[in-house]
PDB file of C-alpha atoms in Angstrom:
ATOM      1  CA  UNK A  24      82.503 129.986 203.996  1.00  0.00           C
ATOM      2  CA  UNK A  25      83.748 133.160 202.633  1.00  0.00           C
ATOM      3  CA  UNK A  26      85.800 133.531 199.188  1.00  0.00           C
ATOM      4  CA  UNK A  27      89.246 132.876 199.650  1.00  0.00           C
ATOM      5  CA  UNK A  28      92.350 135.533 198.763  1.00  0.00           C
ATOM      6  CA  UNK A  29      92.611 134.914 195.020  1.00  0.00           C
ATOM      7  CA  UNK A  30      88.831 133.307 194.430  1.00  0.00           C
ATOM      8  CA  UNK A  31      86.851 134.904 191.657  1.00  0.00           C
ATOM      9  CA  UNK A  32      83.370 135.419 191.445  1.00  0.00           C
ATOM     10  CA  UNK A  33      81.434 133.080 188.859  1.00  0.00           C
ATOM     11  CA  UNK A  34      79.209 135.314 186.320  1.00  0.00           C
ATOM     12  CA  UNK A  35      76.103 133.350 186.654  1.00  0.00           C
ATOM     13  CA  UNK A  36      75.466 133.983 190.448  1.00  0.00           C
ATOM     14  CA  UNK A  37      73.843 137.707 190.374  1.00  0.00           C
ATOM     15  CA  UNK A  38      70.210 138.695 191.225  1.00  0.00           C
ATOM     16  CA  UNK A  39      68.524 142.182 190.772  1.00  0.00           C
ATOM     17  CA  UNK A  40      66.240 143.815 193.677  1.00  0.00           C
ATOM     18  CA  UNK A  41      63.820 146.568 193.210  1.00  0.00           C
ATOM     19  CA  UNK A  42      63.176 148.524 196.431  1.00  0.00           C
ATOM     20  CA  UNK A  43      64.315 145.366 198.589  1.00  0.00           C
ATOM     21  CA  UNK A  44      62.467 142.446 196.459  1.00  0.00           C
ATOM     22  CA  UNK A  45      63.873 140.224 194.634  1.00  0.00           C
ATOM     23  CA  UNK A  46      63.545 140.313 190.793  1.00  0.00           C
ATOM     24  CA  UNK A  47      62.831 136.331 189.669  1.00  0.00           C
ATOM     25  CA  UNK A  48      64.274 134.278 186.672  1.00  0.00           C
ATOM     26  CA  UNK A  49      67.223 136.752 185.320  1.00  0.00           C
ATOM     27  CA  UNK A  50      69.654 135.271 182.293  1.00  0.00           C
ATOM     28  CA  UNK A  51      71.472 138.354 181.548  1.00  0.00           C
ATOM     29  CA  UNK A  52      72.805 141.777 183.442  1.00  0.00           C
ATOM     30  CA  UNK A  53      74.936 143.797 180.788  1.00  0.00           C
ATOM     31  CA  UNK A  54      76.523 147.537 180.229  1.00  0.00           C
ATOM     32  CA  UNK A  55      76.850 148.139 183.769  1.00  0.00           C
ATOM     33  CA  UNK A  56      78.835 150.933 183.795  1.00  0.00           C
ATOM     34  CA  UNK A  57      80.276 154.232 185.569  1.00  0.00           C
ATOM     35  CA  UNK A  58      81.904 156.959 184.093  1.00  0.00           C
ATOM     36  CA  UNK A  59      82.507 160.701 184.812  1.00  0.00           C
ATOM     37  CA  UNK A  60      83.383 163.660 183.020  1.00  0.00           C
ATOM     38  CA  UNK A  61      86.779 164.589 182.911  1.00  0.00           C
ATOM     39  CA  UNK A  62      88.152 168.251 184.092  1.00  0.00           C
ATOM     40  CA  UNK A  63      91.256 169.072 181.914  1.00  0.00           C
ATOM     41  CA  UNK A  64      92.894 171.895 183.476  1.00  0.00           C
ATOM     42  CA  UNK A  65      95.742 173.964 181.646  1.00  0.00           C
ATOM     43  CA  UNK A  66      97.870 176.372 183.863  1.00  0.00           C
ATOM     44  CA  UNK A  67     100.679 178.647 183.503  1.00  0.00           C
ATOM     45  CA  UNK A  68     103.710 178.126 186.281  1.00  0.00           C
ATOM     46  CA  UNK A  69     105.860 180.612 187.090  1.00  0.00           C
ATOM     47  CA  UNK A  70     108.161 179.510 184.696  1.00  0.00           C
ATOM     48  CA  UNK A  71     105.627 180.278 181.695  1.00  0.00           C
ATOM     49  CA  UNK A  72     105.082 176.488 181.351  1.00  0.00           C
ATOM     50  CA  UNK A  73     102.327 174.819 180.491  1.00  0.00           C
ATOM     51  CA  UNK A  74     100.779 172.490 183.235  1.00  0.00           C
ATOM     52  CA  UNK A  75      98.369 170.288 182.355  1.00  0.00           C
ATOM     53  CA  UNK A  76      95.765 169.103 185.415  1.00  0.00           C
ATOM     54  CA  UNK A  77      93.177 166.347 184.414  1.00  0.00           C
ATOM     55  CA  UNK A  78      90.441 166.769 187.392  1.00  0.00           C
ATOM     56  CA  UNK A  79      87.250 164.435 188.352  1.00  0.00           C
ATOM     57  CA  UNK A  80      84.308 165.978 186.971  1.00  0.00           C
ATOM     58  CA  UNK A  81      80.748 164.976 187.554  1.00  0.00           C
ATOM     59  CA  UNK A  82      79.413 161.607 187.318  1.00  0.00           C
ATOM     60  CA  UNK A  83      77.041 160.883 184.252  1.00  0.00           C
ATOM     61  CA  UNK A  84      73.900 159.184 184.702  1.00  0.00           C
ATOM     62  CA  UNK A  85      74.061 155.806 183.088  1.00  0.00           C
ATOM     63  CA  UNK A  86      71.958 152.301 182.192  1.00  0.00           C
ATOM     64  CA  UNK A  87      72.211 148.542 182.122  1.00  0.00           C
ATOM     65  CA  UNK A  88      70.187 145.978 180.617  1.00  0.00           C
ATOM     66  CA  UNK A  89      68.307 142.904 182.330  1.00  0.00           C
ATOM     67  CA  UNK A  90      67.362 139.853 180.411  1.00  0.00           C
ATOM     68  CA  UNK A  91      64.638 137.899 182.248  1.00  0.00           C
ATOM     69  CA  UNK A  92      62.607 134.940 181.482  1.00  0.00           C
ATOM     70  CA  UNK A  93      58.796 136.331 180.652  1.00  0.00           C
ATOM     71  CA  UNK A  94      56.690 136.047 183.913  1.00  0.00           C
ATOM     72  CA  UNK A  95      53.526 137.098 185.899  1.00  0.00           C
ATOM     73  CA  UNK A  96      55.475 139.180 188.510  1.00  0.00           C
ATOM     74  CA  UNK A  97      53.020 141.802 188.705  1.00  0.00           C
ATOM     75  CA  UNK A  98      55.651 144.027 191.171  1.00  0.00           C
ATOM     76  CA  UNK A  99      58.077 143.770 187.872  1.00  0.00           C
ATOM     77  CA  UNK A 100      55.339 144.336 185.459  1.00  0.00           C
ATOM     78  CA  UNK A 101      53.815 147.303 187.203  1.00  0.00           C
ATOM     79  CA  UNK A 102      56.965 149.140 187.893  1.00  0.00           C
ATOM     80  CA  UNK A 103      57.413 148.455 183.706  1.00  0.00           C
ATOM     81  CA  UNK A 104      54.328 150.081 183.190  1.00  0.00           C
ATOM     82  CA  UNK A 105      54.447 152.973 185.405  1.00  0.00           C
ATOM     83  CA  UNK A 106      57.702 154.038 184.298  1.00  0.00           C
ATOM     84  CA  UNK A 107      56.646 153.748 180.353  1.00  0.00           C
ATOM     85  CA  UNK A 108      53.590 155.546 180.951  1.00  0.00           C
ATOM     86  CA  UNK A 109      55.740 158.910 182.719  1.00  0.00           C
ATOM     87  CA  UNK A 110      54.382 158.346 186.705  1.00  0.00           C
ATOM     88  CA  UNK A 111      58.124 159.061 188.394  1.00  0.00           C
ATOM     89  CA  UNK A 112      56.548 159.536 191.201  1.00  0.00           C
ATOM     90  CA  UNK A 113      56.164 155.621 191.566  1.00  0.00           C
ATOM     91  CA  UNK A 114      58.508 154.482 188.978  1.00  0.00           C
ATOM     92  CA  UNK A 115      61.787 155.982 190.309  1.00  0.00           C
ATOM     93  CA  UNK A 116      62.842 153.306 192.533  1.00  0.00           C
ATOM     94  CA  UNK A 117      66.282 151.806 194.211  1.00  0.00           C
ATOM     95  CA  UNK A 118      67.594 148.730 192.580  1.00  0.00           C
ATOM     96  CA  UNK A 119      70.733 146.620 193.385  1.00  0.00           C
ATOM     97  CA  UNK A 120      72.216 144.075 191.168  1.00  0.00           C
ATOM     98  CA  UNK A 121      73.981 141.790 193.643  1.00  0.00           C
ATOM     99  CA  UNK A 122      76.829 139.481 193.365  1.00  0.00           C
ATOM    100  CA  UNK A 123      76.649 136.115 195.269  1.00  0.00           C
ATOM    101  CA  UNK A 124      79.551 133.698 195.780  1.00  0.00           C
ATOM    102  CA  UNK A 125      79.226 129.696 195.312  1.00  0.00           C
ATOM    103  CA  UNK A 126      76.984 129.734 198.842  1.00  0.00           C
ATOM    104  CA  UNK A 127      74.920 132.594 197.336  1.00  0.00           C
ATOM    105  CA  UNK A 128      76.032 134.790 199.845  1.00  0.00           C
ATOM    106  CA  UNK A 129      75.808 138.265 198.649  1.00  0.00           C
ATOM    107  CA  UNK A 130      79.889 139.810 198.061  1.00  0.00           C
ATOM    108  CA  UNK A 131      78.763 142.788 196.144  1.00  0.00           C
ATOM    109  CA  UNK A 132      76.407 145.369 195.629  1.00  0.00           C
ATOM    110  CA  UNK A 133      75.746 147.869 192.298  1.00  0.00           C
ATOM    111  CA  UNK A 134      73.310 150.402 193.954  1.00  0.00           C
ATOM    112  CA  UNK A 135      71.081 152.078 191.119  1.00  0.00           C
ATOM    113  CA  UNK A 136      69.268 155.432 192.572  1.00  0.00           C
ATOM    114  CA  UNK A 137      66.404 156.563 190.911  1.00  0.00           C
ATOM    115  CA  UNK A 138      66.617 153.683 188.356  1.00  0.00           C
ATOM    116  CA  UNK A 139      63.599 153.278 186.196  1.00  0.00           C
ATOM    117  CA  UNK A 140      62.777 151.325 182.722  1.00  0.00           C
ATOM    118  CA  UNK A 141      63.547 153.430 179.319  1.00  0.00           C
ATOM    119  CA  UNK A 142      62.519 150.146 177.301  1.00  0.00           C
ATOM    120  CA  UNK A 143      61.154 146.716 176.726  1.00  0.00           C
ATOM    121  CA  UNK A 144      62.049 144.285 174.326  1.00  0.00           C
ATOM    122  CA  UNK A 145      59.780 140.833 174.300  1.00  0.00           C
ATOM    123  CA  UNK A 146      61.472 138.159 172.513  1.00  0.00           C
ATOM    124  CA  UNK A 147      59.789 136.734 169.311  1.00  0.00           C
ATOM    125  CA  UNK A 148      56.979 134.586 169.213  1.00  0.00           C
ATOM    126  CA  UNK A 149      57.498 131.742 166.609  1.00  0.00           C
ATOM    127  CA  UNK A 150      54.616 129.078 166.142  1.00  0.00           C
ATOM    128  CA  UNK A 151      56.332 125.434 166.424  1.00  0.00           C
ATOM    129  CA  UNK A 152      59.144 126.628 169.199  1.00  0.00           C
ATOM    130  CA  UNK A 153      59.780 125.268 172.365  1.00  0.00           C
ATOM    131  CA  UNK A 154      62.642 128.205 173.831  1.00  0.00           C
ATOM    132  CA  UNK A 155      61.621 130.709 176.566  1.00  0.00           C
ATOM    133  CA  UNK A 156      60.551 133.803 176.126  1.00  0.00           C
ATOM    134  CA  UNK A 157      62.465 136.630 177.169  1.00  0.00           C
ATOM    135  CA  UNK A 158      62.129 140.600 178.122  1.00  0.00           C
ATOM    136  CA  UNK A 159      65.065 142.825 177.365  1.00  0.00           C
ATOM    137  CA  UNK A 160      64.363 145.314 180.116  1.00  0.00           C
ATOM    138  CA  UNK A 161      66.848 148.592 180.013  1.00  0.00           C
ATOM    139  CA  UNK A 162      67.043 150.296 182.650  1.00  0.00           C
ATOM    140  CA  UNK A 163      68.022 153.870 183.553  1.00  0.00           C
ATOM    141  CA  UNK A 164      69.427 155.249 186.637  1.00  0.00           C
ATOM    142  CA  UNK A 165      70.848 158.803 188.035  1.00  0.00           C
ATOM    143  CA  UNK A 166      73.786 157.728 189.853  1.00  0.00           C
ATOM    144  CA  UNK A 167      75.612 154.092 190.323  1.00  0.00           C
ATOM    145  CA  UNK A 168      77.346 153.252 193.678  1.00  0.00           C
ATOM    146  CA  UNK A 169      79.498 150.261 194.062  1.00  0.00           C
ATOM    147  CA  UNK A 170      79.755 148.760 197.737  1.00  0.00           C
TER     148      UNK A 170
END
């Protein structure tokens, strides 16, 4: 069963793949975001007014961060690793993050080319606690497109 006209999508029902696999135990996708540069344009009419054009300009390269419960995904880990230690030529990879409705069917896409990790963050160890540990991944990519 598809969403209905008006349904909204829930935020918790999202998943991240990396060159088609699926990215495991994910709390948190945030700063997803696309923006351009923007062309202003004055011109002269033939009046000898002043007529102001705002064009599209290029679109900037951007980033997003994951949140993800600390596992032994050793696809995850080694991407990490290869793209912290500067070898593009295997870190650079297509990710998705995907948004699933209430049947976890997916309804849409973020497509991240050339995404790769700029930085981990593992959450603090305290001796005595019982919560989950976490890695803040972020993750950069060259161009965003939304399907």
């Amino acid at each position: 069963m598809a969403l209905m006209q008006g349904d909204s999508l829930t935020s918790h029902n999202f998943g991240l793949q990396i060159d088609g696999v699926m990215v495991e135990y994910l709390s948190e996708v945030s700063g997803l975001t696309i923006e351009q540069d923007v062309i202003v344009s004055p011109q002269n009419t033939a009046q000898g007014h002043v007529d102001i054009n705002i064009l599209p300009g290029v679109q900037k390269n951007g980033q997003c961060t994951v949140v993800r419960g600390m596992t032994q995904s050793s696809s995850f880990t080694q991407w990490i690793n290869d793209s912290i230690a500067g070898r593009m030529s295997t870190a650079r990879k297509n990710a998705s993050i995907i948004l699933m409705d209430y049947e976890d069917n997916p309804v849409k896409r973020y497509n991240l080319r050339n995404a790769w990790c700029s930085k981990i963050d593992a959450s603090s160890l305290k001796a005595g606690e019982a919560s989950v540990l976490t890695e803040t991944v972020t993750i950069v990519f060259e161009e965003l497109v939304v399907e």
